[in-house]
Short mmCIF file of C-alpha atoms and ligand atoms in Angstrom, two decimals:
data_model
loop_
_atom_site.label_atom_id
_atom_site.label_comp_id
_atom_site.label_asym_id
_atom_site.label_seq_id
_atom_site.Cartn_x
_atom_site.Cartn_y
_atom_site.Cartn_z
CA UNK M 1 11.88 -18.20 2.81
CA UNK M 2 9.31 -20.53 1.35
CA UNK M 3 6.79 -17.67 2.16
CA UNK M 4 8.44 -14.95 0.56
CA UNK M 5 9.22 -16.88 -2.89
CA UNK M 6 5.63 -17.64 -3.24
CA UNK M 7 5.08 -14.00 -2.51
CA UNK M 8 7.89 -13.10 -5.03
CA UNK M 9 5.83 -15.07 -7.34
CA UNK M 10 2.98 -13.92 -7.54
CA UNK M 11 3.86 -10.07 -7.81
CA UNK M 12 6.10 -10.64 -10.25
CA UNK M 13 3.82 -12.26 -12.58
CA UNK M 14 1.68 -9.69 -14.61
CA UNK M 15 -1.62 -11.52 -15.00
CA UNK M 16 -1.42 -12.35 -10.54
CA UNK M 17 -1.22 -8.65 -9.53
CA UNK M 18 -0.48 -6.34 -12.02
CA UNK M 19 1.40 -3.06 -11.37
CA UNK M 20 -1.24 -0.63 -12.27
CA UNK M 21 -0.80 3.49 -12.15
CA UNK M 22 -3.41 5.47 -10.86
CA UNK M 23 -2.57 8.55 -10.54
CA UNK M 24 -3.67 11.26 -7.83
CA UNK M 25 -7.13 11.60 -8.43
CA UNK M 26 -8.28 8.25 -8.29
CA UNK M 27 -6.23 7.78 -4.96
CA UNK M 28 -8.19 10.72 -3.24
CA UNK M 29 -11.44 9.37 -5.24
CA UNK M 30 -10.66 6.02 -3.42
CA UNK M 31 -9.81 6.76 -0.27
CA UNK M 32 -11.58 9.97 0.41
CA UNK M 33 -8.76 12.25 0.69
CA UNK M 34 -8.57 15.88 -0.03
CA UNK M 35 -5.80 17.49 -1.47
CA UNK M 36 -5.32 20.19 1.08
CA UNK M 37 -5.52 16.80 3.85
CA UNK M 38 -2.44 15.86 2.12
CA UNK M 39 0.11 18.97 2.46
CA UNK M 40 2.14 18.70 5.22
CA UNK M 41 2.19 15.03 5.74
CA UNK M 42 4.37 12.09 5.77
CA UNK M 43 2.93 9.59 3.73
CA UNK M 44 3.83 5.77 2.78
CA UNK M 45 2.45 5.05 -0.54
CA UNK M 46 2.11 0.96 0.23
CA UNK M 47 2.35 -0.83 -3.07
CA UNK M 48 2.81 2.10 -5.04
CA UNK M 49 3.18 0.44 -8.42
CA UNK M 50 4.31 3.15 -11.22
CA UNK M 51 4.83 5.91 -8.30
CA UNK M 52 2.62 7.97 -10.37
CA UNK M 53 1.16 8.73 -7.22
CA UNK M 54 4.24 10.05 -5.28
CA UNK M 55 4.99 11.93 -8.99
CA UNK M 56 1.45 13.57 -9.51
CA UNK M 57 1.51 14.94 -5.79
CA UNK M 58 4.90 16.93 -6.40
CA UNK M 59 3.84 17.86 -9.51
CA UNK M 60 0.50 19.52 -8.15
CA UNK M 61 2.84 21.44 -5.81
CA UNK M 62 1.46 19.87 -3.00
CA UNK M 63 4.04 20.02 -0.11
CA UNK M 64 3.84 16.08 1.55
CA UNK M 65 6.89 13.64 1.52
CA UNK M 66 5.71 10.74 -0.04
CA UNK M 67 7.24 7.40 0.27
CA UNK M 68 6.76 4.58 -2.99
CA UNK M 69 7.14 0.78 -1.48
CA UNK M 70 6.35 -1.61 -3.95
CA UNK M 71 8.32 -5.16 -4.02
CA UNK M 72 8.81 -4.84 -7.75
CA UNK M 73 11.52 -2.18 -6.99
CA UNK M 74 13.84 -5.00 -5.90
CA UNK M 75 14.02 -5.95 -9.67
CA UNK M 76 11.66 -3.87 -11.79
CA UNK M 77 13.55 -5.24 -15.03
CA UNK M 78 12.03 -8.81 -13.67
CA UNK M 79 8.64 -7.75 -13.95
CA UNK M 80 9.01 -5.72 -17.53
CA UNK M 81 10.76 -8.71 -19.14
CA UNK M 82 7.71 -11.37 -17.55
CA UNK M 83 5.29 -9.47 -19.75
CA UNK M 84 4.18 -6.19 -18.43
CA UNK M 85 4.88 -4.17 -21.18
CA UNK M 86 3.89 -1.05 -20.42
CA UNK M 87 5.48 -0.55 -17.32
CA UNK M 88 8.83 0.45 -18.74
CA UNK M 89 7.24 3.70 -19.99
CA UNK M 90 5.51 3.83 -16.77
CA UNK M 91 8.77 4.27 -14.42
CA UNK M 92 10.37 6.22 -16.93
CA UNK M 93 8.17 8.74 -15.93
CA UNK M 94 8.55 9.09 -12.48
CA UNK M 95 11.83 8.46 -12.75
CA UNK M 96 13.66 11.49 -10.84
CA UNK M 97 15.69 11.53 -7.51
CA UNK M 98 12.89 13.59 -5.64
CA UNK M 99 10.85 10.51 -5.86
CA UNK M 100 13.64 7.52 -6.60
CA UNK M 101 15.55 8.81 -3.30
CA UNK M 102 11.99 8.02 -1.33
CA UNK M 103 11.43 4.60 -3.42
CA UNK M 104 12.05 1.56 -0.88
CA UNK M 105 11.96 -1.77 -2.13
CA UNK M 106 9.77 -3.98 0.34
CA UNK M 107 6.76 -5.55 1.55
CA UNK M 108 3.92 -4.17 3.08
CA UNK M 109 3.87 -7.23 5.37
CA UNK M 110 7.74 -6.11 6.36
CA UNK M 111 8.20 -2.70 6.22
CA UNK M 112 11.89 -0.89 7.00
CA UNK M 113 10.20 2.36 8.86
CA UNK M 114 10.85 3.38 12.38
CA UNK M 115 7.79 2.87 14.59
CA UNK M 116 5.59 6.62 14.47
CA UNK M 117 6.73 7.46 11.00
CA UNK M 118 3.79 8.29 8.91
CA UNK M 119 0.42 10.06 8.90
CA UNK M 120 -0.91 8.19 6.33
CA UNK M 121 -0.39 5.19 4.88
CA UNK M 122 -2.33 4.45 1.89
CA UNK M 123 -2.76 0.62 0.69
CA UNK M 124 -4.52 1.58 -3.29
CA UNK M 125 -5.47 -1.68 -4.56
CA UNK M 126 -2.41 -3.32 -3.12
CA UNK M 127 -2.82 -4.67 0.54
CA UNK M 128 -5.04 -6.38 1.87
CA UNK M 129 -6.73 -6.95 -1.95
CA UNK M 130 -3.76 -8.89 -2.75
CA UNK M 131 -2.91 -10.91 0.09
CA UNK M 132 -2.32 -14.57 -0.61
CA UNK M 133 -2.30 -15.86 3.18
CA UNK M 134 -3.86 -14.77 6.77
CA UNK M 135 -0.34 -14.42 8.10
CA UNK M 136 0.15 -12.19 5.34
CA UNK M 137 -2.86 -9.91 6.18
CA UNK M 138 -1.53 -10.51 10.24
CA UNK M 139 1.39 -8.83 9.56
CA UNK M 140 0.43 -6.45 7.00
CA UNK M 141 -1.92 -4.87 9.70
CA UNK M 142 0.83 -5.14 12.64
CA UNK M 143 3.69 -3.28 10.34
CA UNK M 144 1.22 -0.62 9.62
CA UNK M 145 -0.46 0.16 12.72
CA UNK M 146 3.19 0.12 13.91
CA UNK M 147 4.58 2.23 11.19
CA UNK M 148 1.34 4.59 12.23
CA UNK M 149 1.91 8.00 14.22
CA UNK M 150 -0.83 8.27 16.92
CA UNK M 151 -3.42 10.21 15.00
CA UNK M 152 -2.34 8.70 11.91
CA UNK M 153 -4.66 6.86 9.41
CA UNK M 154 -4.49 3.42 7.30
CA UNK M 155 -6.85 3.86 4.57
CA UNK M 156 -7.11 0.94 2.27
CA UNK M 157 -9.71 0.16 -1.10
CA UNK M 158 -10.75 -2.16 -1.96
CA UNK M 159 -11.93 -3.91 0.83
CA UNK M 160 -12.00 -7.60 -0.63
CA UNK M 161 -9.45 -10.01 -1.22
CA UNK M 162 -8.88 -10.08 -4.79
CA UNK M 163 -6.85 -13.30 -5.04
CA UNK M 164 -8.49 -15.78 -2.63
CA UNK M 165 -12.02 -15.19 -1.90
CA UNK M 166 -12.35 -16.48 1.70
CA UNK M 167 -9.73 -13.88 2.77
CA UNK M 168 -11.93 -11.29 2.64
CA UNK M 169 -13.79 -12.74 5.59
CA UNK M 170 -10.34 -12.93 7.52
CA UNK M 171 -9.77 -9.25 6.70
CA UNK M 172 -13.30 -8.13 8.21
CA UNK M 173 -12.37 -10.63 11.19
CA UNK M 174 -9.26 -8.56 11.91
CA UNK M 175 -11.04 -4.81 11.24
CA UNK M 176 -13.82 -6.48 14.26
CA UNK M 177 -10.54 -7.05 16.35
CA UNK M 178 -8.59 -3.72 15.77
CA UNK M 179 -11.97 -1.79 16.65
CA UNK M 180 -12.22 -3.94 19.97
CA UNK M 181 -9.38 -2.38 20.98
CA UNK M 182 -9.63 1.28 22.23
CA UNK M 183 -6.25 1.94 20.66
CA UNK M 184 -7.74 1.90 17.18
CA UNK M 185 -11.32 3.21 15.11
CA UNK M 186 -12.04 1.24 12.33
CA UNK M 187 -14.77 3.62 9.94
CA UNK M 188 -15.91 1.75 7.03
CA UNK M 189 -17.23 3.47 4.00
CA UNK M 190 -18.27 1.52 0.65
CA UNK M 191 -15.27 0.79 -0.96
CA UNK M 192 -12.98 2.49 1.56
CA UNK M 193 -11.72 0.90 4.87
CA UNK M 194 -10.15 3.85 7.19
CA UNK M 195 -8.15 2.23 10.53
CA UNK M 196 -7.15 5.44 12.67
CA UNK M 197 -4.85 5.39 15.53
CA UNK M 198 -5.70 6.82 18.55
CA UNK M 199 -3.29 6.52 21.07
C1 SAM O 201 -2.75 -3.42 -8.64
S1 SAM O 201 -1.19 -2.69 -8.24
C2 SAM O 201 -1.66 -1.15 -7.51
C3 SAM O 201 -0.59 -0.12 -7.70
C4 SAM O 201 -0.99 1.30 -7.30
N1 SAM O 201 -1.29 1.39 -5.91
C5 SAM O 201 -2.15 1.75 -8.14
O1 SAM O 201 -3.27 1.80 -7.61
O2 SAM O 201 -1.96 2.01 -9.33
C6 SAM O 201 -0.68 -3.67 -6.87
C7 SAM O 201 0.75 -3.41 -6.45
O3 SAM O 201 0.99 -4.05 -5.20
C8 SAM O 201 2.31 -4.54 -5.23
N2 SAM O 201 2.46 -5.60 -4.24
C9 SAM O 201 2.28 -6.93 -4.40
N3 SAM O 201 2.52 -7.58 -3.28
C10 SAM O 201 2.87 -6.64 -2.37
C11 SAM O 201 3.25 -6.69 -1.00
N4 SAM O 201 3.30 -7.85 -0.35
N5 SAM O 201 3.55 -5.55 -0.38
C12 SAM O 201 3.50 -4.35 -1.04
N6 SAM O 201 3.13 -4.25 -2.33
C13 SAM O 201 2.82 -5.38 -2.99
C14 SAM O 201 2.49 -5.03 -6.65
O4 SAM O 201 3.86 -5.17 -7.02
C15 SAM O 201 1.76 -3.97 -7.43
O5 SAM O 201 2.61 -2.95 -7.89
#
């Protein structure tokens, strides 16, 4: 409980981690994605923000089902009236049931999916950059490898904490561990961390 009000906290405040909205292009810019690699997949869009994501994909007429998890979906009206003023014109505009019927209010450290559920899961300046605890990155990395279909991918930028500098080094411990085991390849790329899993 303590745990998850300091988490509340901090997302909920604008100036901690503010709910930004990049849009399609900068996600395949950042994590090296094609848009033809995206058709056909399931896809969990892990601290989504705006959705503008989830919106820009549909609107390219690229065929994927896209999932938006963000925590601020709990409460968006929190966030709006704490000062992030923009975001009310943000949501407005990805505001229809295509994408609000595939909009799950959660953390990426306790994610409601069925084990196998998604090809990709794509963490866009959300998790691990904005972890505020090891446990936090622990089970951020066990929900998504488990949320993973074997093949699937985890591809997260950037690859440093943003909020607590010495949690970067705890993030790099745990990519060393997941590529120790033969269950998992861990392919780093400048900005871009990729975890695939193989069996
Ligand atoms: C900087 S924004 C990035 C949003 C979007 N991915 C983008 O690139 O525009 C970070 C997002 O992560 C969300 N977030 C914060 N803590 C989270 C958590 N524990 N699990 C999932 N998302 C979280 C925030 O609410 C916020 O919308």
């Amino acid at each position: 409980m303590e745990r998850n009000n300091k988490i509340e906290k901090n997302y909920m405040s604008p100036e901690q981690i503010p709910t930004s909205d990049r849009g399609l292009d900068k996600y395949l810019l950042d994590l090296g994605l094609t848009r033809e690699e995206l058709a056909g997949k399931r896809i969990l869009d892990l601290g989504s923000g705006t959705r503008r994501f989830a919106k820009e994909v549909e609107d390219n007429g690229i065929v994927a089902d896209v999932f938006s998890v963000d925590p601020i979906f709990e409460d968006p009206d929190q966030k709006i009236e704490k000062g992030a003023d923009e975001l009310a014109g943000q949501l407005a505009e990805t505001d229809r049931p295509s994408i609000t019927k595939k909009t799950v209010a959660a953390l990426g450290e306790n994610l409601p999916f069925k084990d196998n559920s998604f090809d990709f899961i794509l963490a866009e300046y959300s998790l691990p950059a904005h972890a505020i605890s090891e446990k936090q990155i622990d089970e951020f990395f066990q929900n998504s490898m488990r949320s993973l279909r074997v093949g699937g991918e985890l591809r997260f930028c950037p690859p440093v904490n943003l909020q607590r500098k010495e949690l970067t080094a705890y993030v790099e411990r745990k990519l060393t561990e997941l590529s120790k085991q033969n269950q998992y390849e861990v392919i780093k790329s400048g900005q871009l961390t990729v975890i695939k899993k193989l069996q």
